[in-house]
Amino acid sequence: MAKAPTVYDVAERSGVSIATVSRVFRSPATVRDDTRQRVLAAVNELGYVPSAAARGLAARRTNVIGLFFPGHDETVPDKPVDAARGDTVPIVDEDSDRAPDAENLYFDEVLRGAEIEAWRRGFALMVAAGRGNAREALVTDIAGRVDGLAVLARTVPDELLAYVARRIPVVILAGAQRADDFDHVSASNGPGMRTLANYVLQDHGVHDVVYIAGPADSPDDAERLAGFRDALADSGLAESGVRILRSDFTREGGRAIATRLLAERRPRGILCSNDETALGVLDVLERRGIRVPEDVLVTGFDGISAGRNSRPRLTTVHQPMVELGRAAVHAITARLDDPGLAPQSFTLPVEVVLRESCPRV
Amino acid sequence: MAKAPTVYDVAERSGVSIATVSRVFRSPATVRDDTRQRVLAAVNELGYVPSAAARGLAARRTNVIGLFFPGHDETVPDKPVDAARGDTVPIVDEDSDRAPDAENLYFDEVLRGAEIEAWRRGFALMVAAGRGNAREALVTDIAGRVDGLAVLARTVPDELLAYVARRIPVVILAGAQRADDFDHVSASNGPGMRTLANYVLQDHGVHDVVYIAGPADSPDDAERLAGFRDALADSGLAESGVRILRSDFTREGGRAIATRLLAERRPRGILCSNDETALGVLDVLERRGIRVPEDVLVTGFDGISAGRNSRPRLTTVHQPMVELGRAAVHAITARLDDPGLAPQSFTLPVEVVLRESCPRV
DNA sequence: GGTTCGAGTGTATGCGCATACATCGCGGAG
DNA sequence: CTCCGCGATGTATGCGCATACACTCGAACC
């Protein structure tokens, strides 16, 4: 780690100019073969690694794309990392408190898609999770580092996004297709829920259903709810005939609302606006000995992996999370290629996945 | 997205020099209060965002840390991202082929820890997954962008690591504590397996066990196997008395080895070197109607979330994956603060987590 | 034989910022 | 009243690279 060699060092060593060294990396075809070999030899001997900072400055583009998603640091203690003390290994009985929340799994998959697509297109990927208070500083910090930014819906205030968007393209992930100046990438929420609801209402012939929506400010949730209402209309059912409750997209919230609901009565079907809520509902049903799907049908939305392993396994609408990440990067690079583009919206296809909690009829 | 304003624009607008503008961001305390207000006002009006490239170049440090982990792109088709065609939503029966592999979950958690710790310390986090062939270009590319690099063990050839390490600190994650010049961060593999094995051998009194190891080139696996042997010694058992098989850390591999094993005979306990292998073993046992834990005890190692939801739920040794990520970043920043530091090794504590597949006695 | 042209290379400049150093103004010490 | 010290600000420079432009040289052309 002696001070890093630069183009100048390489140029001197190989007896060419710095321009040629630069060209060896940026446009190898324009350099004669033996010259290139000589330069590369010097590069290897010196251990030269091009400085992305200098390149970014000179080229006015960093070739980095940023991904901003909701934070999760509250759950991680701020204690220093400590090493193992001796060889003592505790033996504990369970680790339920350690359960990863499914939301993270969702973003992990989005991240994976973004990572893949970014590098494929020659971009590096920088990630940041929203820290509650420091969010503003974080966002502008990352904005100064990247050529474009993908942001999970509702994690950054619009005002701040607008500020950043003056400088770089911003794409909003998994939010509704709002009529704003940002690019949007999201899943086909409405049609997905409509199809699933129709499966319950028509194929199963179950009309006695309750719909558990998510937070009122979630555009995704609004679209799903609208899809549910479409399904009601499809079956000629009056909206007044079904109950629509509101929860908060968490498993705990799902448990709470299910407890309240069951205290009154037991419907034949419970449609949830996301998987976590549905898993919470399943928890309560199991505890009460209510059989799923025999007594009650339950469905979710998202397709998180936890739903695949639940008992019973959860019927849901699967979002293409990896594809969402890829599409976000795609949208950004498209805009970088053509800044004049009108704001775009990508809606990715979903799939209804039938599992035990609402099986195929 | 008109061309981004610079310090010069801000300086002119607020009637100060560029040095003062710079100071407002780098050392606000040295700027008089009213001056700072004036500058910040101009910043807001212009939509100024400091260029990380320029800052990095001038300051000779990017404040970015890189995280390099094994690739997964093979599983993602290279087809273009396509939008939803119409509102058609297919209804499918299962999505087992879409199952995320547990290895990714492992790295997702490491990533989460790294992300948290990095931003806490004022670093941005850049991620890259190893692309088989393009790996070398990828590694040097990212090396040119960051101040330090954390690499999952066995994903980058030593030679390449050494090349990069001439320029920036490199820490190896989850590999064995080799005696090389890199910093290492890993979990307490040996003691963890020893403790778990002793629980089986002594507390359960089960001596008729088989150990299923992982790939021979995995340093983690070697440590775990050594821990198992220690446990044998602890109980005064001869190593020749137990069978040690080798698999490949995958669920599929676990199934294969279990099938072969059961064709011969059925031991009372099967200890696996990682969770995925154990899950594969459980698959086979269930298919054959062999009860776990009544007929056979099964244990894993890692603590991936899939093991929490398996049937029966898997007893394992839980690695602190989030902490691993944090520790890696910690190690890098420590070395950046003091480049002269001798190579360090952090070993993080693990926990034996008893679940149904090998319950508390 | 001179001219043209293009491939290959060198020279010069600027990207936007941090920072060492210089400068300025002001209050207190002498 | 002068001098010093110090806080606040300005000036000048360089970080390492990409690239526009200039230049050289040999081959093709008339």
PDB file of N, CA and C in Angstrom, chain B residues 83-166:
ATOM      1  N   ALA B  83     -42.060  -5.680 -19.761  1.00  0.00           N
ATOM      2  CA  ALA B  83     -43.168  -5.152 -18.989  1.00  0.00           C
ATOM      3  C   ALA B  83     -44.352  -6.102 -19.082  1.00  0.00           C
ATOM      4  N   ALA B  84     -45.354  -5.858 -18.272  1.00  0.00           N
ATOM      5  CA  ALA B  84     -46.539  -6.693 -18.285  1.00  0.00           C
ATOM      6  C   ALA B  84     -47.254  -6.526 -19.606  1.00  0.00           C
ATOM      7  N   ARG B  85     -47.629  -7.650 -20.181  1.00  0.00           N
ATOM      8  CA  ARG B  85     -48.418  -7.546 -21.414  1.00  0.00           C
ATOM      9  C   ARG B  85     -49.883  -7.622 -20.993  1.00  0.00           C
ATOM     10  N   GLY B  86     -50.520  -6.521 -21.158  1.00  0.00           N
ATOM     11  CA  GLY B  86     -51.923  -6.475 -20.784  1.00  0.00           C
ATOM     12  C   GLY B  86     -52.103  -6.734 -19.297  1.00  0.00           C
ATOM     13  N   ASP B  87     -53.256  -7.230 -18.962  1.00  0.00           N
ATOM     14  CA  ASP B  87     -53.537  -7.469 -17.553  1.00  0.00           C
ATOM     15  C   ASP B  87     -53.635  -8.945 -17.248  1.00  0.00           C
ATOM     16  N   THR B  88     -53.115  -9.741 -18.138  1.00  0.00           N
ATOM     17  CA  THR B  88     -53.212 -11.172 -17.939  1.00  0.00           C
ATOM     18  C   THR B  88     -52.289 -11.610 -16.813  1.00  0.00           C
ATOM     19  N   VAL B  89     -52.820 -12.298 -15.855  1.00  0.00           N
ATOM     20  CA  VAL B  89     -52.013 -12.806 -14.751  1.00  0.00           C
ATOM     21  C   VAL B  89     -52.122 -14.312 -14.735  1.00  0.00           C
ATOM     22  N   PRO B  90     -51.058 -15.022 -14.995  1.00  0.00           N
ATOM     23  CA  PRO B  90     -51.120 -16.482 -14.982  1.00  0.00           C
ATOM     24  C   PRO B  90     -51.349 -17.014 -13.571  1.00  0.00           C
ATOM     25  N   ILE B  91     -51.958 -18.153 -13.516  1.00  0.00           N
ATOM     26  CA  ILE B  91     -52.159 -18.819 -12.223  1.00  0.00           C
ATOM     27  C   ILE B  91     -51.377 -20.114 -12.247  1.00  0.00           C
ATOM     28  N   VAL B  92     -50.406 -20.226 -11.377  1.00  0.00           N
ATOM     29  CA  VAL B  92     -49.559 -21.413 -11.386  1.00  0.00           C
ATOM     30  C   VAL B  92     -49.650 -22.120 -10.056  1.00  0.00           C
ATOM     31  N   ASP B  93     -49.186 -23.363 -10.043  1.00  0.00           N
ATOM     32  CA  ASP B  93     -49.397 -24.154  -8.858  1.00  0.00           C
ATOM     33  C   ASP B  93     -48.274 -24.112  -7.852  1.00  0.00           C
ATOM     34  N   GLU B  94     -47.098 -23.967  -8.317  1.00  0.00           N
ATOM     35  CA  GLU B  94     -46.010 -23.923  -7.348  1.00  0.00           C
ATOM     36  C   GLU B  94     -44.864 -23.167  -7.981  1.00  0.00           C
ATOM     37  N   ASP B  95     -43.925 -22.855  -7.176  1.00  0.00           N
ATOM     38  CA  ASP B  95     -42.814 -22.070  -7.692  1.00  0.00           C
ATOM     39  C   ASP B  95     -41.519 -22.563  -7.077  1.00  0.00           C
ATOM     40  N   SER B  96     -41.465 -23.862  -6.962  1.00  0.00           N
ATOM     41  CA  SER B  96     -40.299 -24.416  -6.279  1.00  0.00           C
ATOM     42  C   SER B  96     -39.011 -24.091  -7.023  1.00  0.00           C
ATOM     43  N   ASP B  97     -39.134 -23.955  -8.327  1.00  0.00           N
ATOM     44  CA  ASP B  97     -37.922 -23.672  -9.092  1.00  0.00           C
ATOM     45  C   ASP B  97     -37.429 -22.267  -8.813  1.00  0.00           C
ATOM     46  N   ARG B  98     -38.259 -21.510  -8.165  1.00  0.00           N
ATOM     47  CA  ARG B  98     -37.888 -20.128  -7.917  1.00  0.00           C
ATOM     48  C   ARG B  98     -37.248 -19.968  -6.539  1.00  0.00           C
ATOM     49  N   ALA B  99     -37.155 -21.050  -5.830  1.00  0.00           N
ATOM     50  CA  ALA B  99     -36.655 -20.976  -4.464  1.00  0.00           C
ATOM     51  C   ALA B  99     -35.272 -20.312  -4.404  1.00  0.00           C
ATOM     52  N   PRO B 100     -35.141 -19.342  -3.539  1.00  0.00           N
ATOM     53  CA  PRO B 100     -33.846 -18.695  -3.403  1.00  0.00           C
ATOM     54  C   PRO B 100     -32.896 -19.674  -2.745  1.00  0.00           C
ATOM     55  N   ASP B 101     -31.691 -19.720  -3.175  1.00  0.00           N
ATOM     56  CA  ASP B 101     -30.827 -20.648  -2.488  1.00  0.00           C
ATOM     57  C   ASP B 101     -30.288 -20.005  -1.226  1.00  0.00           C
ATOM     58  N   ALA B 102     -30.115 -20.842  -0.279  1.00  0.00           N
ATOM     59  CA  ALA B 102     -29.834 -20.370   1.064  1.00  0.00           C
ATOM     60  C   ALA B 102     -28.506 -19.621   1.132  1.00  0.00           C
ATOM     61  N   GLU B 103     -27.621 -19.960   0.254  1.00  0.00           N
ATOM     62  CA  GLU B 103     -26.338 -19.285   0.280  1.00  0.00           C
ATOM     63  C   GLU B 103     -26.524 -17.780   0.122  1.00  0.00           C
ATOM     64  N   ASN B 104     -27.430 -17.439  -0.744  1.00  0.00           N
ATOM     65  CA  ASN B 104     -27.691 -16.023  -0.934  1.00  0.00           C
ATOM     66  C   ASN B 104     -28.201 -15.372   0.340  1.00  0.00           C
ATOM     67  N   LEU B 105     -29.035 -16.087   1.051  1.00  0.00           N
ATOM     68  CA  LEU B 105     -29.549 -15.520   2.282  1.00  0.00           C
ATOM     69  C   LEU B 105     -28.416 -15.229   3.235  1.00  0.00           C
ATOM     70  N   TYR B 106     -27.469 -16.112   3.238  1.00  0.00           N
ATOM     71  CA  TYR B 106     -26.298 -15.908   4.069  1.00  0.00           C
ATOM     72  C   TYR B 106     -25.624 -14.592   3.721  1.00  0.00           C
ATOM     73  N   PHE B 107     -25.384 -14.392   2.451  1.00  0.00           N
ATOM     74  CA  PHE B 107     -24.667 -13.187   2.054  1.00  0.00           C
ATOM     75  C   PHE B 107     -25.519 -11.942   2.194  1.00  0.00           C
ATOM     76  N   ASP B 108     -26.794 -12.116   2.032  1.00  0.00           N
ATOM     77  CA  ASP B 108     -27.662 -10.969   2.232  1.00  0.00           C
ATOM     78  C   ASP B 108     -27.503 -10.424   3.639  1.00  0.00           C
ATOM     79  N   GLU B 109     -27.384 -11.322   4.573  1.00  0.00           N
ATOM     80  CA  GLU B 109     -27.248 -10.855   5.946  1.00  0.00           C
ATOM     81  C   GLU B 109     -25.890 -10.215   6.193  1.00  0.00           C
ATOM     82  N   VAL B 110     -24.886 -10.808   5.615  1.00  0.00           N
ATOM     83  CA  VAL B 110     -23.558 -10.209   5.725  1.00  0.00           C
ATOM     84  C   VAL B 110     -23.585  -8.804   5.122  1.00  0.00           C
ATOM     85  N   LEU B 111     -24.206  -8.725   3.983  1.00  0.00           N
ATOM     86  CA  LEU B 111     -24.320  -7.436   3.311  1.00  0.00           C
ATOM     87  C   LEU B 111     -25.007  -6.420   4.210  1.00  0.00           C
ATOM     88  N   ARG B 112     -26.062  -6.861   4.834  1.00  0.00           N
ATOM     89  CA  ARG B 112     -26.804  -5.945   5.696  1.00  0.00           C
ATOM     90  C   ARG B 112     -25.899  -5.401   6.803  1.00  0.00           C
ATOM     91  N   GLY B 113     -25.149  -6.279   7.407  1.00  0.00           N
ATOM     92  CA  GLY B 113     -24.252  -5.836   8.466  1.00  0.00           C
ATOM     93  C   GLY B 113     -23.213  -4.865   7.944  1.00  0.00           C
ATOM     94  N   ALA B 114     -22.678  -5.181   6.790  1.00  0.00           N
ATOM     95  CA  ALA B 114     -21.653  -4.306   6.207  1.00  0.00           C
ATOM     96  C   ALA B 114     -22.242  -2.943   5.869  1.00  0.00           C
ATOM     97  N   GLU B 115     -23.430  -2.974   5.326  1.00  0.00           N
ATOM     98  CA  GLU B 115     -24.072  -1.716   4.941  1.00  0.00           C
ATOM     99  C   GLU B 115     -24.252  -0.828   6.166  1.00  0.00           C
ATOM    100  N   ILE B 116     -24.749  -1.426   7.212  1.00  0.00           N
ATOM    101  CA  ILE B 116     -25.009  -0.656   8.423  1.00  0.00           C
ATOM    102  C   ILE B 116     -23.722  -0.053   8.972  1.00  0.00           C
ATOM    103  N   GLU B 117     -22.741  -0.895   9.103  1.00  0.00           N
ATOM    104  CA  GLU B 117     -21.504  -0.426   9.726  1.00  0.00           C
ATOM    105  C   GLU B 117     -20.794   0.603   8.848  1.00  0.00           C
ATOM    106  N   ALA B 118     -20.865   0.401   7.570  1.00  0.00           N
ATOM    107  CA  ALA B 118     -20.182   1.327   6.662  1.00  0.00           C
ATOM    108  C   ALA B 118     -20.751   2.728   6.791  1.00  0.00           C
ATOM    109  N   TRP B 119     -22.045   2.840   6.641  1.00  0.00           N
ATOM    110  CA  TRP B 119     -22.624   4.186   6.688  1.00  0.00           C
ATOM    111  C   TRP B 119     -22.461   4.801   8.065  1.00  0.00           C
ATOM    112  N   ARG B 120     -22.525   3.981   9.066  1.00  0.00           N
ATOM    113  CA  ARG B 120     -22.297   4.504  10.411  1.00  0.00           C
ATOM    114  C   ARG B 120     -20.951   5.179  10.523  1.00  0.00           C
ATOM    115  N   ARG B 121     -20.015   4.638   9.837  1.00  0.00           N
ATOM    116  CA  ARG B 121     -18.660   5.174   9.931  1.00  0.00           C
ATOM    117  C   ARG B 121     -18.372   6.168   8.824  1.00  0.00           C
ATOM    118  N   GLY B 122     -19.367   6.547   8.112  1.00  0.00           N
ATOM    119  CA  GLY B 122     -19.170   7.573   7.091  1.00  0.00           C
ATOM    120  C   GLY B 122     -18.648   7.039   5.774  1.00  0.00           C
ATOM    121  N   PHE B 123     -18.846   5.770   5.548  1.00  0.00           N
ATOM    122  CA  PHE B 123     -18.429   5.194   4.268  1.00  0.00           C
ATOM    123  C   PHE B 123     -19.653   4.765   3.469  1.00  0.00           C
ATOM    124  N   ALA B 124     -19.547   4.868   2.178  1.00  0.00           N
ATOM    125  CA  ALA B 124     -20.573   4.293   1.333  1.00  0.00           C
ATOM    126  C   ALA B 124     -20.182   2.848   1.058  1.00  0.00           C
ATOM    127  N   LEU B 125     -21.134   2.059   0.629  1.00  0.00           N
ATOM    128  CA  LEU B 125     -20.875   0.644   0.393  1.00  0.00           C
ATOM    129  C   LEU B 125     -21.155   0.308  -1.060  1.00  0.00           C
ATOM    130  N   MET B 126     -20.178  -0.291  -1.677  1.00  0.00           N
ATOM    131  CA  MET B 126     -20.356  -0.718  -3.060  1.00  0.00           C
ATOM    132  C   MET B 126     -20.308  -2.236  -3.092  1.00  0.00           C
ATOM    133  N   VAL B 127     -21.227  -2.835  -3.820  1.00  0.00           N
ATOM    134  CA  VAL B 127     -21.267  -4.293  -3.845  1.00  0.00           C
ATOM    135  C   VAL B 127     -21.019  -4.828  -5.246  1.00  0.00           C
ATOM    136  N   ALA B 128     -20.396  -5.970  -5.280  1.00  0.00           N
ATOM    137  CA  ALA B 128     -20.169  -6.643  -6.554  1.00  0.00           C
ATOM    138  C   ALA B 128     -20.217  -8.137  -6.310  1.00  0.00           C
ATOM    139  N   ALA B 129     -20.815  -8.841  -7.230  1.00  0.00           N
ATOM    140  CA  ALA B 129     -20.847 -10.287  -7.133  1.00  0.00           C
ATOM    141  C   ALA B 129     -19.908 -10.853  -8.183  1.00  0.00           C
ATOM    142  N   GLY B 130     -19.220 -11.896  -7.821  1.00  0.00           N
ATOM    143  CA  GLY B 130     -18.221 -12.444  -8.723  1.00  0.00           C
ATOM    144  C   GLY B 130     -18.827 -13.024  -9.985  1.00  0.00           C
ATOM    145  N   ARG B 131     -18.466 -12.490 -11.095  1.00  0.00           N
ATOM    146  CA  ARG B 131     -18.853 -13.062 -12.368  1.00  0.00           C
ATOM    147  C   ARG B 131     -17.743 -14.002 -12.792  1.00  0.00           C
ATOM    148  N   GLY B 132     -18.109 -15.193 -13.060  1.00  0.00           N
ATOM    149  CA  GLY B 132     -17.118 -16.212 -13.353  1.00  0.00           C
ATOM    150  C   GLY B 132     -15.920 -15.737 -14.142  1.00  0.00           C
ATOM    151  N   ASN B 133     -16.140 -15.411 -15.378  1.00  0.00           N
ATOM    152  CA  ASN B 133     -15.020 -15.105 -16.253  1.00  0.00           C
ATOM    153  C   ASN B 133     -14.506 -13.678 -16.081  1.00  0.00           C
ATOM    154  N   ALA B 134     -15.435 -12.745 -15.965  1.00  0.00           N
ATOM    155  CA  ALA B 134     -15.041 -11.343 -15.907  1.00  0.00           C
ATOM    156  C   ALA B 134     -14.530 -10.947 -14.531  1.00  0.00           C
ATOM    157  N   ARG B 135     -14.291 -11.935 -13.701  1.00  0.00           N
ATOM    158  CA  ARG B 135     -13.966 -11.632 -12.318  1.00  0.00           C
ATOM    159  C   ARG B 135     -12.785 -10.674 -12.170  1.00  0.00           C
ATOM    160  N   GLU B 136     -11.751 -10.945 -12.901  1.00  0.00           N
ATOM    161  CA  GLU B 136     -10.549 -10.127 -12.725  1.00  0.00           C
ATOM    162  C   GLU B 136     -10.811  -8.653 -13.019  1.00  0.00           C
ATOM    163  N   ALA B 137     -11.469  -8.409 -14.138  1.00  0.00           N
ATOM    164  CA  ALA B 137     -11.784  -7.027 -14.494  1.00  0.00           C
ATOM    165  C   ALA B 137     -12.661  -6.400 -13.423  1.00  0.00           C
ATOM    166  N   LEU B 138     -13.599  -7.193 -12.945  1.00  0.00           N
ATOM    167  CA  LEU B 138     -14.516  -6.704 -11.939  1.00  0.00           C
ATOM    168  C   LEU B 138     -13.781  -6.303 -10.664  1.00  0.00           C
ATOM    169  N   VAL B 139     -12.887  -7.160 -10.250  1.00  0.00           N
ATOM    170  CA  VAL B 139     -12.198  -6.907  -8.997  1.00  0.00           C
ATOM    171  C   VAL B 139     -11.317  -5.660  -9.097  1.00  0.00           C
ATOM    172  N   THR B 140     -10.590  -5.530 -10.172  1.00  0.00           N
ATOM    173  CA  THR B 140      -9.742  -4.339 -10.267  1.00  0.00           C
ATOM    174  C   THR B 140     -10.602  -3.092 -10.459  1.00  0.00           C
ATOM    175  N   ASP B 141     -11.691  -3.255 -11.157  1.00  0.00           N
ATOM    176  CA  ASP B 141     -12.590  -2.121 -11.314  1.00  0.00           C
ATOM    177  C   ASP B 141     -13.046  -1.613  -9.964  1.00  0.00           C
ATOM    178  N   ILE B 142     -13.559  -2.514  -9.176  1.00  0.00           N
ATOM    179  CA  ILE B 142     -14.071  -2.084  -7.879  1.00  0.00           C
ATOM    180  C   ILE B 142     -12.927  -1.622  -6.980  1.00  0.00           C
ATOM    181  N   ALA B 143     -11.791  -2.229  -7.141  1.00  0.00           N
ATOM    182  CA  ALA B 143     -10.642  -1.835  -6.325  1.00  0.00           C
ATOM    183  C   ALA B 143     -10.268  -0.381  -6.584  1.00  0.00           C
ATOM    184  N   GLY B 144     -10.471   0.065  -7.804  1.00  0.00           N
ATOM    185  CA  GLY B 144     -10.157   1.443  -8.130  1.00  0.00           C
ATOM    186  C   GLY B 144     -11.166   2.438  -7.585  1.00  0.00           C
ATOM    187  N   ARG B 145     -12.267   1.906  -7.076  1.00  0.00           N
ATOM    188  CA  ARG B 145     -13.329   2.774  -6.618  1.00  0.00           C
ATOM    189  C   ARG B 145     -13.412   2.918  -5.119  1.00  0.00           C
ATOM    190  N   VAL B 146     -12.739   2.060  -4.408  1.00  0.00           N
ATOM    191  CA  VAL B 146     -12.969   1.998  -2.975  1.00  0.00           C
ATOM    192  C   VAL B 146     -11.685   2.205  -2.168  1.00  0.00           C
ATOM    193  N   ASP B 147     -11.884   2.434  -0.883  1.00  0.00           N
ATOM    194  CA  ASP B 147     -10.745   2.583   0.019  1.00  0.00           C
ATOM    195  C   ASP B 147     -10.342   1.256   0.635  1.00  0.00           C
ATOM    196  N   GLY B 148     -11.234   0.297   0.565  1.00  0.00           N
ATOM    197  CA  GLY B 148     -10.950  -1.003   1.160  1.00  0.00           C
ATOM    198  C   GLY B 148     -11.954  -2.012   0.647  1.00  0.00           C
ATOM    199  N   LEU B 149     -11.562  -3.276   0.675  1.00  0.00           N
ATOM    200  CA  LEU B 149     -12.399  -4.289   0.052  1.00  0.00           C
ATOM    201  C   LEU B 149     -12.562  -5.502   0.968  1.00  0.00           C
ATOM    202  N   ALA B 150     -13.808  -5.895   1.163  1.00  0.00           N
ATOM    203  CA  ALA B 150     -14.085  -7.123   1.899  1.00  0.00           C
ATOM    204  C   ALA B 150     -14.490  -8.191   0.897  1.00  0.00           C
ATOM    205  N   VAL B 151     -13.899  -9.352   1.027  1.00  0.00           N
ATOM    206  CA  VAL B 151     -14.116 -10.406   0.035  1.00  0.00           C
ATOM    207  C   VAL B 151     -14.519 -11.690   0.730  1.00  0.00           C
ATOM    208  N   LEU B 152     -15.570 -12.297   0.250  1.00  0.00           N
ATOM    209  CA  LEU B 152     -15.937 -13.600   0.777  1.00  0.00           C
ATOM    210  C   LEU B 152     -14.872 -14.613   0.394  1.00  0.00           C
ATOM    211  N   ALA B 153     -14.513 -15.447   1.325  1.00  0.00           N
ATOM    212  CA  ALA B 153     -13.451 -16.412   1.086  1.00  0.00           C
ATOM    213  C   ALA B 153     -13.740 -17.255  -0.146  1.00  0.00           C
ATOM    214  N   ARG B 154     -12.711 -17.578  -0.849  1.00  0.00           N
ATOM    215  CA  ARG B 154     -12.774 -18.492  -1.988  1.00  0.00           C
ATOM    216  C   ARG B 154     -13.504 -17.922  -3.206  1.00  0.00           C
ATOM    217  N   THR B 155     -13.805 -16.635  -3.208  1.00  0.00           N
ATOM    218  CA  THR B 155     -14.465 -16.106  -4.389  1.00  0.00           C
ATOM    219  C   THR B 155     -13.487 -15.400  -5.312  1.00  0.00           C
ATOM    220  N   VAL B 156     -12.317 -15.099  -4.800  1.00  0.00           N
ATOM    221  CA  VAL B 156     -11.311 -14.429  -5.618  1.00  0.00           C
ATOM    222  C   VAL B 156      -9.971 -15.128  -5.421  1.00  0.00           C
ATOM    223  N   PRO B 157      -9.278 -15.416  -6.491  1.00  0.00           N
ATOM    224  CA  PRO B 157      -7.985 -16.081  -6.375  1.00  0.00           C
ATOM    225  C   PRO B 157      -7.008 -15.240  -5.554  1.00  0.00           C
ATOM    226  N   ASP B 158      -6.196 -15.909  -4.791  1.00  0.00           N
ATOM    227  CA  ASP B 158      -5.244 -15.216  -3.932  1.00  0.00           C
ATOM    228  C   ASP B 158      -4.361 -14.244  -4.700  1.00  0.00           C
ATOM    229  N   GLU B 159      -3.964 -14.654  -5.860  1.00  0.00           N
ATOM    230  CA  GLU B 159      -3.064 -13.837  -6.649  1.00  0.00           C
ATOM    231  C   GLU B 159      -3.688 -12.476  -6.953  1.00  0.00           C
ATOM    232  N   LEU B 160      -4.941 -12.530  -7.331  1.00  0.00           N
ATOM    233  CA  LEU B 160      -5.651 -11.304  -7.635  1.00  0.00           C
ATOM    234  C   LEU B 160      -5.826 -10.449  -6.384  1.00  0.00           C
ATOM    235  N   LEU B 161      -6.104 -11.126  -5.299  1.00  0.00           N
ATOM    236  CA  LEU B 161      -6.243 -10.408  -4.037  1.00  0.00           C
ATOM    237  C   LEU B 161      -4.943  -9.700  -3.679  1.00  0.00           C
ATOM    238  N   ALA B 162      -3.872 -10.396  -3.881  1.00  0.00           N
ATOM    239  CA  ALA B 162      -2.575  -9.817  -3.551  1.00  0.00           C
ATOM    240  C   ALA B 162      -2.319  -8.569  -4.397  1.00  0.00           C
ATOM    241  N   TYR B 163      -2.698  -8.655  -5.638  1.00  0.00           N
ATOM    242  CA  TYR B 163      -2.531  -7.514  -6.542  1.00  0.00           C
ATOM    243  C   TYR B 163      -3.298  -6.304  -6.009  1.00  0.00           C
ATOM    244  N   VAL B 164      -4.527  -6.559  -5.666  1.00  0.00           N
ATOM    245  CA  VAL B 164      -5.379  -5.477  -5.166  1.00  0.00           C
ATOM    246  C   VAL B 164      -4.864  -4.944  -3.836  1.00  0.00           C
ATOM    247  N   ALA B 165      -4.366  -5.859  -3.033  1.00  0.00           N
ATOM    248  CA  ALA B 165      -3.941  -5.476  -1.687  1.00  0.00           C
ATOM    249  C   ALA B 165      -2.728  -4.550  -1.709  1.00  0.00           C
ATOM    250  N   ARG B 166      -2.082  -4.461  -2.845  1.00  0.00           N
ATOM    251  CA  ARG B 166      -0.973  -3.512  -2.931  1.00  0.00           C
ATOM    252  C   ARG B 166      -1.486  -2.086  -2.875  1.00  0.00           C
TER     253      ARG B 166
END
